[in-house]
PDB file of C-alpha atoms and ligand atoms in Angstrom:
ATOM      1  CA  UNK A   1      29.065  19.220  -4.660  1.00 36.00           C
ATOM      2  CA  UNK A   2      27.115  16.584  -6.297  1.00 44.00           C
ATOM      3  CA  UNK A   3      29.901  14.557  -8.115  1.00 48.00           C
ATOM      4  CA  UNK A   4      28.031  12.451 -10.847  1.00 52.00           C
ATOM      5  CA  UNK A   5      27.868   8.637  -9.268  1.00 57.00           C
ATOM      6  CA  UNK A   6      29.239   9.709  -6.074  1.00 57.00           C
ATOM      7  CA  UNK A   7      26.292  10.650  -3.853  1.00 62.00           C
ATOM      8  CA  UNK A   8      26.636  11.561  -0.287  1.00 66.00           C
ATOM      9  CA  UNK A   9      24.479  11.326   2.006  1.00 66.00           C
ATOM     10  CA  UNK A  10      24.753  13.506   5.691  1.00 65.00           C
ATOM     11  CA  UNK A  11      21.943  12.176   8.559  1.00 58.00           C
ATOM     12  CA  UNK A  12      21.597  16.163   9.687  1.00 52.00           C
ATOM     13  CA  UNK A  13      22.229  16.090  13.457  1.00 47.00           C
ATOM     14  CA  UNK A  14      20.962  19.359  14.057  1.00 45.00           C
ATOM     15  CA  UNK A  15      17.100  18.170  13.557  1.00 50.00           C
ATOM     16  CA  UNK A  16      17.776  14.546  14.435  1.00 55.00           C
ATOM     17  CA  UNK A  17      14.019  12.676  15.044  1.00 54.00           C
ATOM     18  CA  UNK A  18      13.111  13.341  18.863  1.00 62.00           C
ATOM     19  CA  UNK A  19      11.704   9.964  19.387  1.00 77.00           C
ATOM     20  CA  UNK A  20      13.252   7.489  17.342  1.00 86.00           C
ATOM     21  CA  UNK A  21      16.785   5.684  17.444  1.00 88.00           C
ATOM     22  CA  UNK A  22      19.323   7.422  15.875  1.00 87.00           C
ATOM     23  CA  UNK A  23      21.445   4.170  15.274  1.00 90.00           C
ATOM     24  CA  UNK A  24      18.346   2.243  13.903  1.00 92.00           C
ATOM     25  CA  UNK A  25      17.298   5.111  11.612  1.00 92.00           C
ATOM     26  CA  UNK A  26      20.527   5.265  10.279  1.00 92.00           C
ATOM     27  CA  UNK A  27      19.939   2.016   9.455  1.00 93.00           C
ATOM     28  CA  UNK A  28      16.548   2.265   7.608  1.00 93.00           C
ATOM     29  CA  UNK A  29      17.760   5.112   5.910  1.00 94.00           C
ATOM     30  CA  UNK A  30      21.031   3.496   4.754  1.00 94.00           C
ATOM     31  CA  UNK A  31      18.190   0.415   3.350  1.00 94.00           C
ATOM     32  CA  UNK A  32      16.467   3.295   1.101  1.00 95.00           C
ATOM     33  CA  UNK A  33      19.386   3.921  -0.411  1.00 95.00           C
ATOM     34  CA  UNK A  34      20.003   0.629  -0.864  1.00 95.00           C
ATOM     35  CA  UNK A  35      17.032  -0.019  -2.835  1.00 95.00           C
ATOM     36  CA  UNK A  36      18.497   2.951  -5.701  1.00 96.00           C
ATOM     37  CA  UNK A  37      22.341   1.282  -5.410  1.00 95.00           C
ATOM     38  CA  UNK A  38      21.177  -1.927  -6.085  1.00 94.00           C
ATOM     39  CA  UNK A  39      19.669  -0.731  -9.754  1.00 95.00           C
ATOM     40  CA  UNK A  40      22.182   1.576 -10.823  1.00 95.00           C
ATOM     41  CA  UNK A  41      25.738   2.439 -10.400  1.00 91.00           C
ATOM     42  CA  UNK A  42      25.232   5.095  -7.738  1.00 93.00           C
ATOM     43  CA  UNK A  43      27.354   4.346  -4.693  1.00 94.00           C
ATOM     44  CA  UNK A  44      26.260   6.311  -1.344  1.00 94.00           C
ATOM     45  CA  UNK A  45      28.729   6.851   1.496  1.00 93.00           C
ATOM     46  CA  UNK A  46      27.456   8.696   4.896  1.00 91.00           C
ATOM     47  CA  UNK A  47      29.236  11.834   5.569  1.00 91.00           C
ATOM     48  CA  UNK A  48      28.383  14.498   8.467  1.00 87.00           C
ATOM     49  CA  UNK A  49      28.429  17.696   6.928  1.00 86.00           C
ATOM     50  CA  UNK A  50      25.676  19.748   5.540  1.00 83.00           C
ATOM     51  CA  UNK A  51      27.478  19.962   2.337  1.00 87.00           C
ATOM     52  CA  UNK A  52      26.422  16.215   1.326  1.00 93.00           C
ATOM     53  CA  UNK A  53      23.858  15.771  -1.734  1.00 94.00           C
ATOM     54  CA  UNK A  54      21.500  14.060  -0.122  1.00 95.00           C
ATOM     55  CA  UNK A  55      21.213  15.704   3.971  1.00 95.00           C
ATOM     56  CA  UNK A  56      18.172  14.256   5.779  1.00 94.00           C
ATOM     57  CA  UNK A  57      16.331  15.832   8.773  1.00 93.00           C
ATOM     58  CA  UNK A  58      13.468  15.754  10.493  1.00 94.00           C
ATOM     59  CA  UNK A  59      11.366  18.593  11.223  1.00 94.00           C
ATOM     60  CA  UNK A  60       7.058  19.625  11.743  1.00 95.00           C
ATOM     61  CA  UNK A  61       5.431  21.958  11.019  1.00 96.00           C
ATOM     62  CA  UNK A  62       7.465  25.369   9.214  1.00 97.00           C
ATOM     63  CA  UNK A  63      10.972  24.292   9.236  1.00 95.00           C
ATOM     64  CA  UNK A  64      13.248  27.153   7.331  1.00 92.00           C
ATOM     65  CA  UNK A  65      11.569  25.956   3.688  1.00 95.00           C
ATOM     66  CA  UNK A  66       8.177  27.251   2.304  1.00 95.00           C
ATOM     67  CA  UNK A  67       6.674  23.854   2.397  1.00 97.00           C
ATOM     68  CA  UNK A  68       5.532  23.461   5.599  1.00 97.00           C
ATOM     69  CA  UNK A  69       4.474  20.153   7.196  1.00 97.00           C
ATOM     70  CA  UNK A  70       1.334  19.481   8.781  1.00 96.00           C
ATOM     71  CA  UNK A  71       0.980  17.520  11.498  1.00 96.00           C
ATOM     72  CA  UNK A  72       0.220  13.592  11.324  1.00 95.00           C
ATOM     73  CA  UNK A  73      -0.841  11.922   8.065  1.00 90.00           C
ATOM     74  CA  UNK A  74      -1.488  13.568   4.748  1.00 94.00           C
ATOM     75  CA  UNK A  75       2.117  15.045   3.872  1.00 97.00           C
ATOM     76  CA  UNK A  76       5.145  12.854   5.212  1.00 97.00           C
ATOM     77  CA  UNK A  77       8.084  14.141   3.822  1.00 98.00           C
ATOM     78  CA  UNK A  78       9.189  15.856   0.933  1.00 98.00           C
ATOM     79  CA  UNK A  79      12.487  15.944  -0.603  1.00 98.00           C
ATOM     80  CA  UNK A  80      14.331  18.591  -3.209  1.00 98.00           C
ATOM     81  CA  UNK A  81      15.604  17.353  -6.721  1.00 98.00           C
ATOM     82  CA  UNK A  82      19.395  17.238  -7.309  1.00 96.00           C
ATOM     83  CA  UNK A  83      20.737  20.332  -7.379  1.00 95.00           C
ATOM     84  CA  UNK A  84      22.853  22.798  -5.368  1.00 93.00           C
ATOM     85  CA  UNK A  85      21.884  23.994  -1.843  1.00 92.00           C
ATOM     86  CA  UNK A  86      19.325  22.131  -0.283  1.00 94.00           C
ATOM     87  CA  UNK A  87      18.587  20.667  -3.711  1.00 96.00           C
ATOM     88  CA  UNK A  88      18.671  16.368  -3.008  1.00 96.00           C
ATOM     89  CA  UNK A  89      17.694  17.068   0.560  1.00 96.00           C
ATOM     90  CA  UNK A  90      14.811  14.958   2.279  1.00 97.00           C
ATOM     91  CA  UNK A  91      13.061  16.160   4.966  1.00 97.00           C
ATOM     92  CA  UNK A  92      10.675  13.666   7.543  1.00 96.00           C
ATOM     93  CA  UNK A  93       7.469  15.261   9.213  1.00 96.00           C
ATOM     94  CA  UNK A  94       8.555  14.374  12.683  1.00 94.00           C
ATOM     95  CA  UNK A  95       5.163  14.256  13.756  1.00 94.00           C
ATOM     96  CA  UNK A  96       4.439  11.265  11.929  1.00 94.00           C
ATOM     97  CA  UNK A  97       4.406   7.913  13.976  1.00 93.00           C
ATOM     98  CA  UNK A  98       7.590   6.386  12.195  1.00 93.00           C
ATOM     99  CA  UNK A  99       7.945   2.594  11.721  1.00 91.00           C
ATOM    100  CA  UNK A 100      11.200   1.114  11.755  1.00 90.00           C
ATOM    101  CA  UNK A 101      10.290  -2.030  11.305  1.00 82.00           C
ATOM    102  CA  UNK A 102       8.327  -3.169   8.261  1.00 70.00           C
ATOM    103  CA  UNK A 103       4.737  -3.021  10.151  1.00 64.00           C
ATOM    104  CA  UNK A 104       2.195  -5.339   9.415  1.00 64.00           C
ATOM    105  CA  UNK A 105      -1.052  -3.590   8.344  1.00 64.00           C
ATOM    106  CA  UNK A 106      -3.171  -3.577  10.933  1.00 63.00           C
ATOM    107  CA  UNK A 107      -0.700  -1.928  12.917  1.00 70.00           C
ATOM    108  CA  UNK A 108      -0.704   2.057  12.313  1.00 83.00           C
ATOM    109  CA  UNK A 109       2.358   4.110  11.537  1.00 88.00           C
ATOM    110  CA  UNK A 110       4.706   4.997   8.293  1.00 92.00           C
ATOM    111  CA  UNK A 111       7.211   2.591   7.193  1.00 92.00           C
ATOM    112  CA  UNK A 112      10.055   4.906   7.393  1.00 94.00           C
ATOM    113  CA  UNK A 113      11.677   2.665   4.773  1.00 94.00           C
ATOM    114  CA  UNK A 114       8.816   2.993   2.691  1.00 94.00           C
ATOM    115  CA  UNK A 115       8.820   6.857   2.732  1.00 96.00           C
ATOM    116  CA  UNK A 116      12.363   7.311   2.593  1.00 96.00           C
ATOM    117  CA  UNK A 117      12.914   5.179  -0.620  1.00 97.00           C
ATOM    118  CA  UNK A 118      10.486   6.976  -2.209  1.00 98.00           C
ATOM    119  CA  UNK A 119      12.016  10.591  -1.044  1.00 98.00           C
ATOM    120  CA  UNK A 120      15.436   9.741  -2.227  1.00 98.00           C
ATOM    121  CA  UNK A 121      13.992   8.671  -5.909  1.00 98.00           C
ATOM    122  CA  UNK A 122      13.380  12.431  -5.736  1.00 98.00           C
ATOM    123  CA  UNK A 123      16.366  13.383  -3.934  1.00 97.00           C
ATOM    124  CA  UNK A 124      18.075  11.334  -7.248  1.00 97.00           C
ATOM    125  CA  UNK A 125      15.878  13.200  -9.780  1.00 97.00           C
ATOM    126  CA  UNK A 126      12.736  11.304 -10.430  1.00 98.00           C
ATOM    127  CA  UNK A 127       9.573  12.277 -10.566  1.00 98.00           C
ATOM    128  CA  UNK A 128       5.646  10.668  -9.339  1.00 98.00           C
ATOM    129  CA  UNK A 129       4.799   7.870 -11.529  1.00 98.00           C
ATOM    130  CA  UNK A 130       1.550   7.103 -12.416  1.00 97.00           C
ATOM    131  CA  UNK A 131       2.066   3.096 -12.605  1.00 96.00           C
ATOM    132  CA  UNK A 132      -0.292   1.860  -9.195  1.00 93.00           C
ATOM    133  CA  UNK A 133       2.354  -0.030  -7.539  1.00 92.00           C
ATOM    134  CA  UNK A 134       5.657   1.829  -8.039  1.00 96.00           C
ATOM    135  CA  UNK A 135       8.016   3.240  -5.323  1.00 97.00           C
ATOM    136  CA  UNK A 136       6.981   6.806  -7.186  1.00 98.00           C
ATOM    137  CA  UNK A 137       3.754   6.913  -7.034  1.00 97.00           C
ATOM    138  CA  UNK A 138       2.235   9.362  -5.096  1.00 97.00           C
ATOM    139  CA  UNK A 139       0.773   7.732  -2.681  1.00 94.00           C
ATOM    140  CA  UNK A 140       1.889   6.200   0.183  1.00 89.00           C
ATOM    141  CA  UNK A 141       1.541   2.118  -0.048  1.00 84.00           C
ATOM    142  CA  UNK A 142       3.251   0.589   2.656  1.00 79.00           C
ATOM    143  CA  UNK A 143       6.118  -2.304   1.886  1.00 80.00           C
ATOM    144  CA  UNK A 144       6.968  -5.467   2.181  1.00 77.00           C
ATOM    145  CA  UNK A 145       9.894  -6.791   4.122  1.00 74.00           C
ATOM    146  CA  UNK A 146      11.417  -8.488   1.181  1.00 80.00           C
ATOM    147  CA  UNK A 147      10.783  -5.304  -1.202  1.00 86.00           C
ATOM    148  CA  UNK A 148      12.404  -5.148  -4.209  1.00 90.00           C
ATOM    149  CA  UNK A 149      12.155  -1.931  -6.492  1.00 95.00           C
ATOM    150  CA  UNK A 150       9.148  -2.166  -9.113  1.00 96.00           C
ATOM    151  CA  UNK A 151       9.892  -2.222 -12.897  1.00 97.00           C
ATOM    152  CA  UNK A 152       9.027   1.290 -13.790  1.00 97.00           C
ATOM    153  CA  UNK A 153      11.432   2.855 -11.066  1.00 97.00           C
ATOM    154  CA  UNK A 154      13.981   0.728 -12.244  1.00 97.00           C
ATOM    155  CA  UNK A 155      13.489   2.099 -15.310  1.00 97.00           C
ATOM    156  CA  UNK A 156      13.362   5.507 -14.278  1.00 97.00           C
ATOM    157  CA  UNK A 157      16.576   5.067 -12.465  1.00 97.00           C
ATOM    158  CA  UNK A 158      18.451   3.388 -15.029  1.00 96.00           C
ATOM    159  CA  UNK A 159      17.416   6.434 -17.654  1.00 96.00           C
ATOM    160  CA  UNK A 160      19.604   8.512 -15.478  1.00 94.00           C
ATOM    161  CA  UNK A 161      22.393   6.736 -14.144  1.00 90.00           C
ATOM    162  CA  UNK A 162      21.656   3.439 -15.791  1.00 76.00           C
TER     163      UNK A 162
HETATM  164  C1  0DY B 222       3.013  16.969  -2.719  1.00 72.65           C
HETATM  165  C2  0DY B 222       4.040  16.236  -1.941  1.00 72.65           C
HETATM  166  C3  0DY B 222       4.766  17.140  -0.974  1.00 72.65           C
HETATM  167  C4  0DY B 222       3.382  15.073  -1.195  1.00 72.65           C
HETATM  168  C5  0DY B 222       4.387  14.270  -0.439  1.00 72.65           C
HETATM  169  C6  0DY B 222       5.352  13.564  -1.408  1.00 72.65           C
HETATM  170  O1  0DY B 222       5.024  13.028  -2.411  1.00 72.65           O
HETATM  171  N1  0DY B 222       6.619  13.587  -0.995  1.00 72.65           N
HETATM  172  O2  0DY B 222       7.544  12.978  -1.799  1.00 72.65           O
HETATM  173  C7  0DY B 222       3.752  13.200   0.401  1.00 72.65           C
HETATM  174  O3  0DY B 222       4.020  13.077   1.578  1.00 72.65           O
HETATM  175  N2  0DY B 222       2.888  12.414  -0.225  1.00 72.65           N
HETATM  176  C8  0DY B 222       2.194  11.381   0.571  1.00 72.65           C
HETATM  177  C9  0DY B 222       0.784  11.199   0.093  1.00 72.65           C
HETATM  178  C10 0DY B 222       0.152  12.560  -0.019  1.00 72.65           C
HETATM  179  N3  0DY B 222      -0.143  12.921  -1.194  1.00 72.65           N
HETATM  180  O4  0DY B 222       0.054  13.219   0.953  1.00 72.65           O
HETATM  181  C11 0DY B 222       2.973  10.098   0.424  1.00 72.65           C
HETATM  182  O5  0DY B 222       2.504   9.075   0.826  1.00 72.65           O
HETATM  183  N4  0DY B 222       4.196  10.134  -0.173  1.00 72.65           N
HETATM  184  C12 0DY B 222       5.237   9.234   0.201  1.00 72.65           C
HETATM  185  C13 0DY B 222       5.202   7.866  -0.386  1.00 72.65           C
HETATM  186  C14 0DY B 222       5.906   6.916   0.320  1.00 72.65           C
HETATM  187  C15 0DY B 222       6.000   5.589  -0.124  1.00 72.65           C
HETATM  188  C16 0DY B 222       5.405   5.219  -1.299  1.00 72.65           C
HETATM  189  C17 0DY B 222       4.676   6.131  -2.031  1.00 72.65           C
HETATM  190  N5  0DY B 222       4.131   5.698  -3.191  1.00 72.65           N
HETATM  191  C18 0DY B 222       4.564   7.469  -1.594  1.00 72.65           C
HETATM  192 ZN1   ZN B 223      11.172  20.830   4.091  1.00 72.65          ZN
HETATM  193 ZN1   ZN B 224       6.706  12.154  -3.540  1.00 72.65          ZN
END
């Protein structure tokens, strides 16, 4: 499955987000991944089959895993280390009020970018950081339109597929 430096990525139809644009969430996901490409020498290509490394979905509440989401705020995804199976898989708690659009901060809502950048440095193997300020750390920070990946996830990336 997971061919080193090939990662695929499949946008699961089956639990596609109710509410938000399937074209334009494409999109934002297809930026996260752009944010890991652009520091290492991974190349992603969308496929649509549940066998790619990296298949996205959106689900609430139990949602065939034991991690369970849990409504709005608090936990907003999650997302399974490389591996076989459902391991590199990211799943979006679909009852969160997804931003497509990087929001400014009054407004309320989850950059989806945001979220899905950091999921996918998990999907790719990485851990929570405790640098304040990096993509990995644990909590959620919001982003800015012109983002560019912090030094200690670049690091982190580069260790394994520098
Ligand atoms: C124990 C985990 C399942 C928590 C979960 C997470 O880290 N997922 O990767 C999560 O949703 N964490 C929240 C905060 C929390 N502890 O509930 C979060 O903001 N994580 C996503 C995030 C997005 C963008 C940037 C950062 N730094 C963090
Ligand atoms: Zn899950
Ligand atoms: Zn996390």
């Amino acid at each position: 499955k997971s061919i080193p430096g090939r990662q695929q990525v499949g946008l699961s139809s089956l639990r596609r987000p109710s509410t938000l644009d399937p074209h334009h969430t494409r999109a934002v996901l297809a930026r996260a991944l752009d944010v890991w490409e652009q520091a290492s020498r991974l190349t992603f290509t969308e496929v649509n089959s549940d066998e790619a490394d990296i298949v996205v979905s959106f689900a609430k509440r139990y949602h065939d895993d034991s991690y369970p989401f849990d409504g709005r705020g608090s936990i907003l995804a999650h997302a399974f280390f490389p591996g076989s199976g459902r391991g590199g898989d990211a799943h979006f708690d679909d009852d969160e009020l997804w931003l497509l659009q990087p929001n400014n901060d009054d407004e309320e809502g989850t950059s989806l970018l945001a979220v899905a950048a950091h999921e996918f440095g998990h999907s790719l193997g990485l851990s929570h950081s405790s640098v304040k300020g990096a993509l990995m750390y644990p909590w959620y920070q919001g982003i800015q339109s012109n983002f560019v990946l912090p030094e200690d996830d670049r690091n982190g990336i580069q260790q394994m597929y520098g």
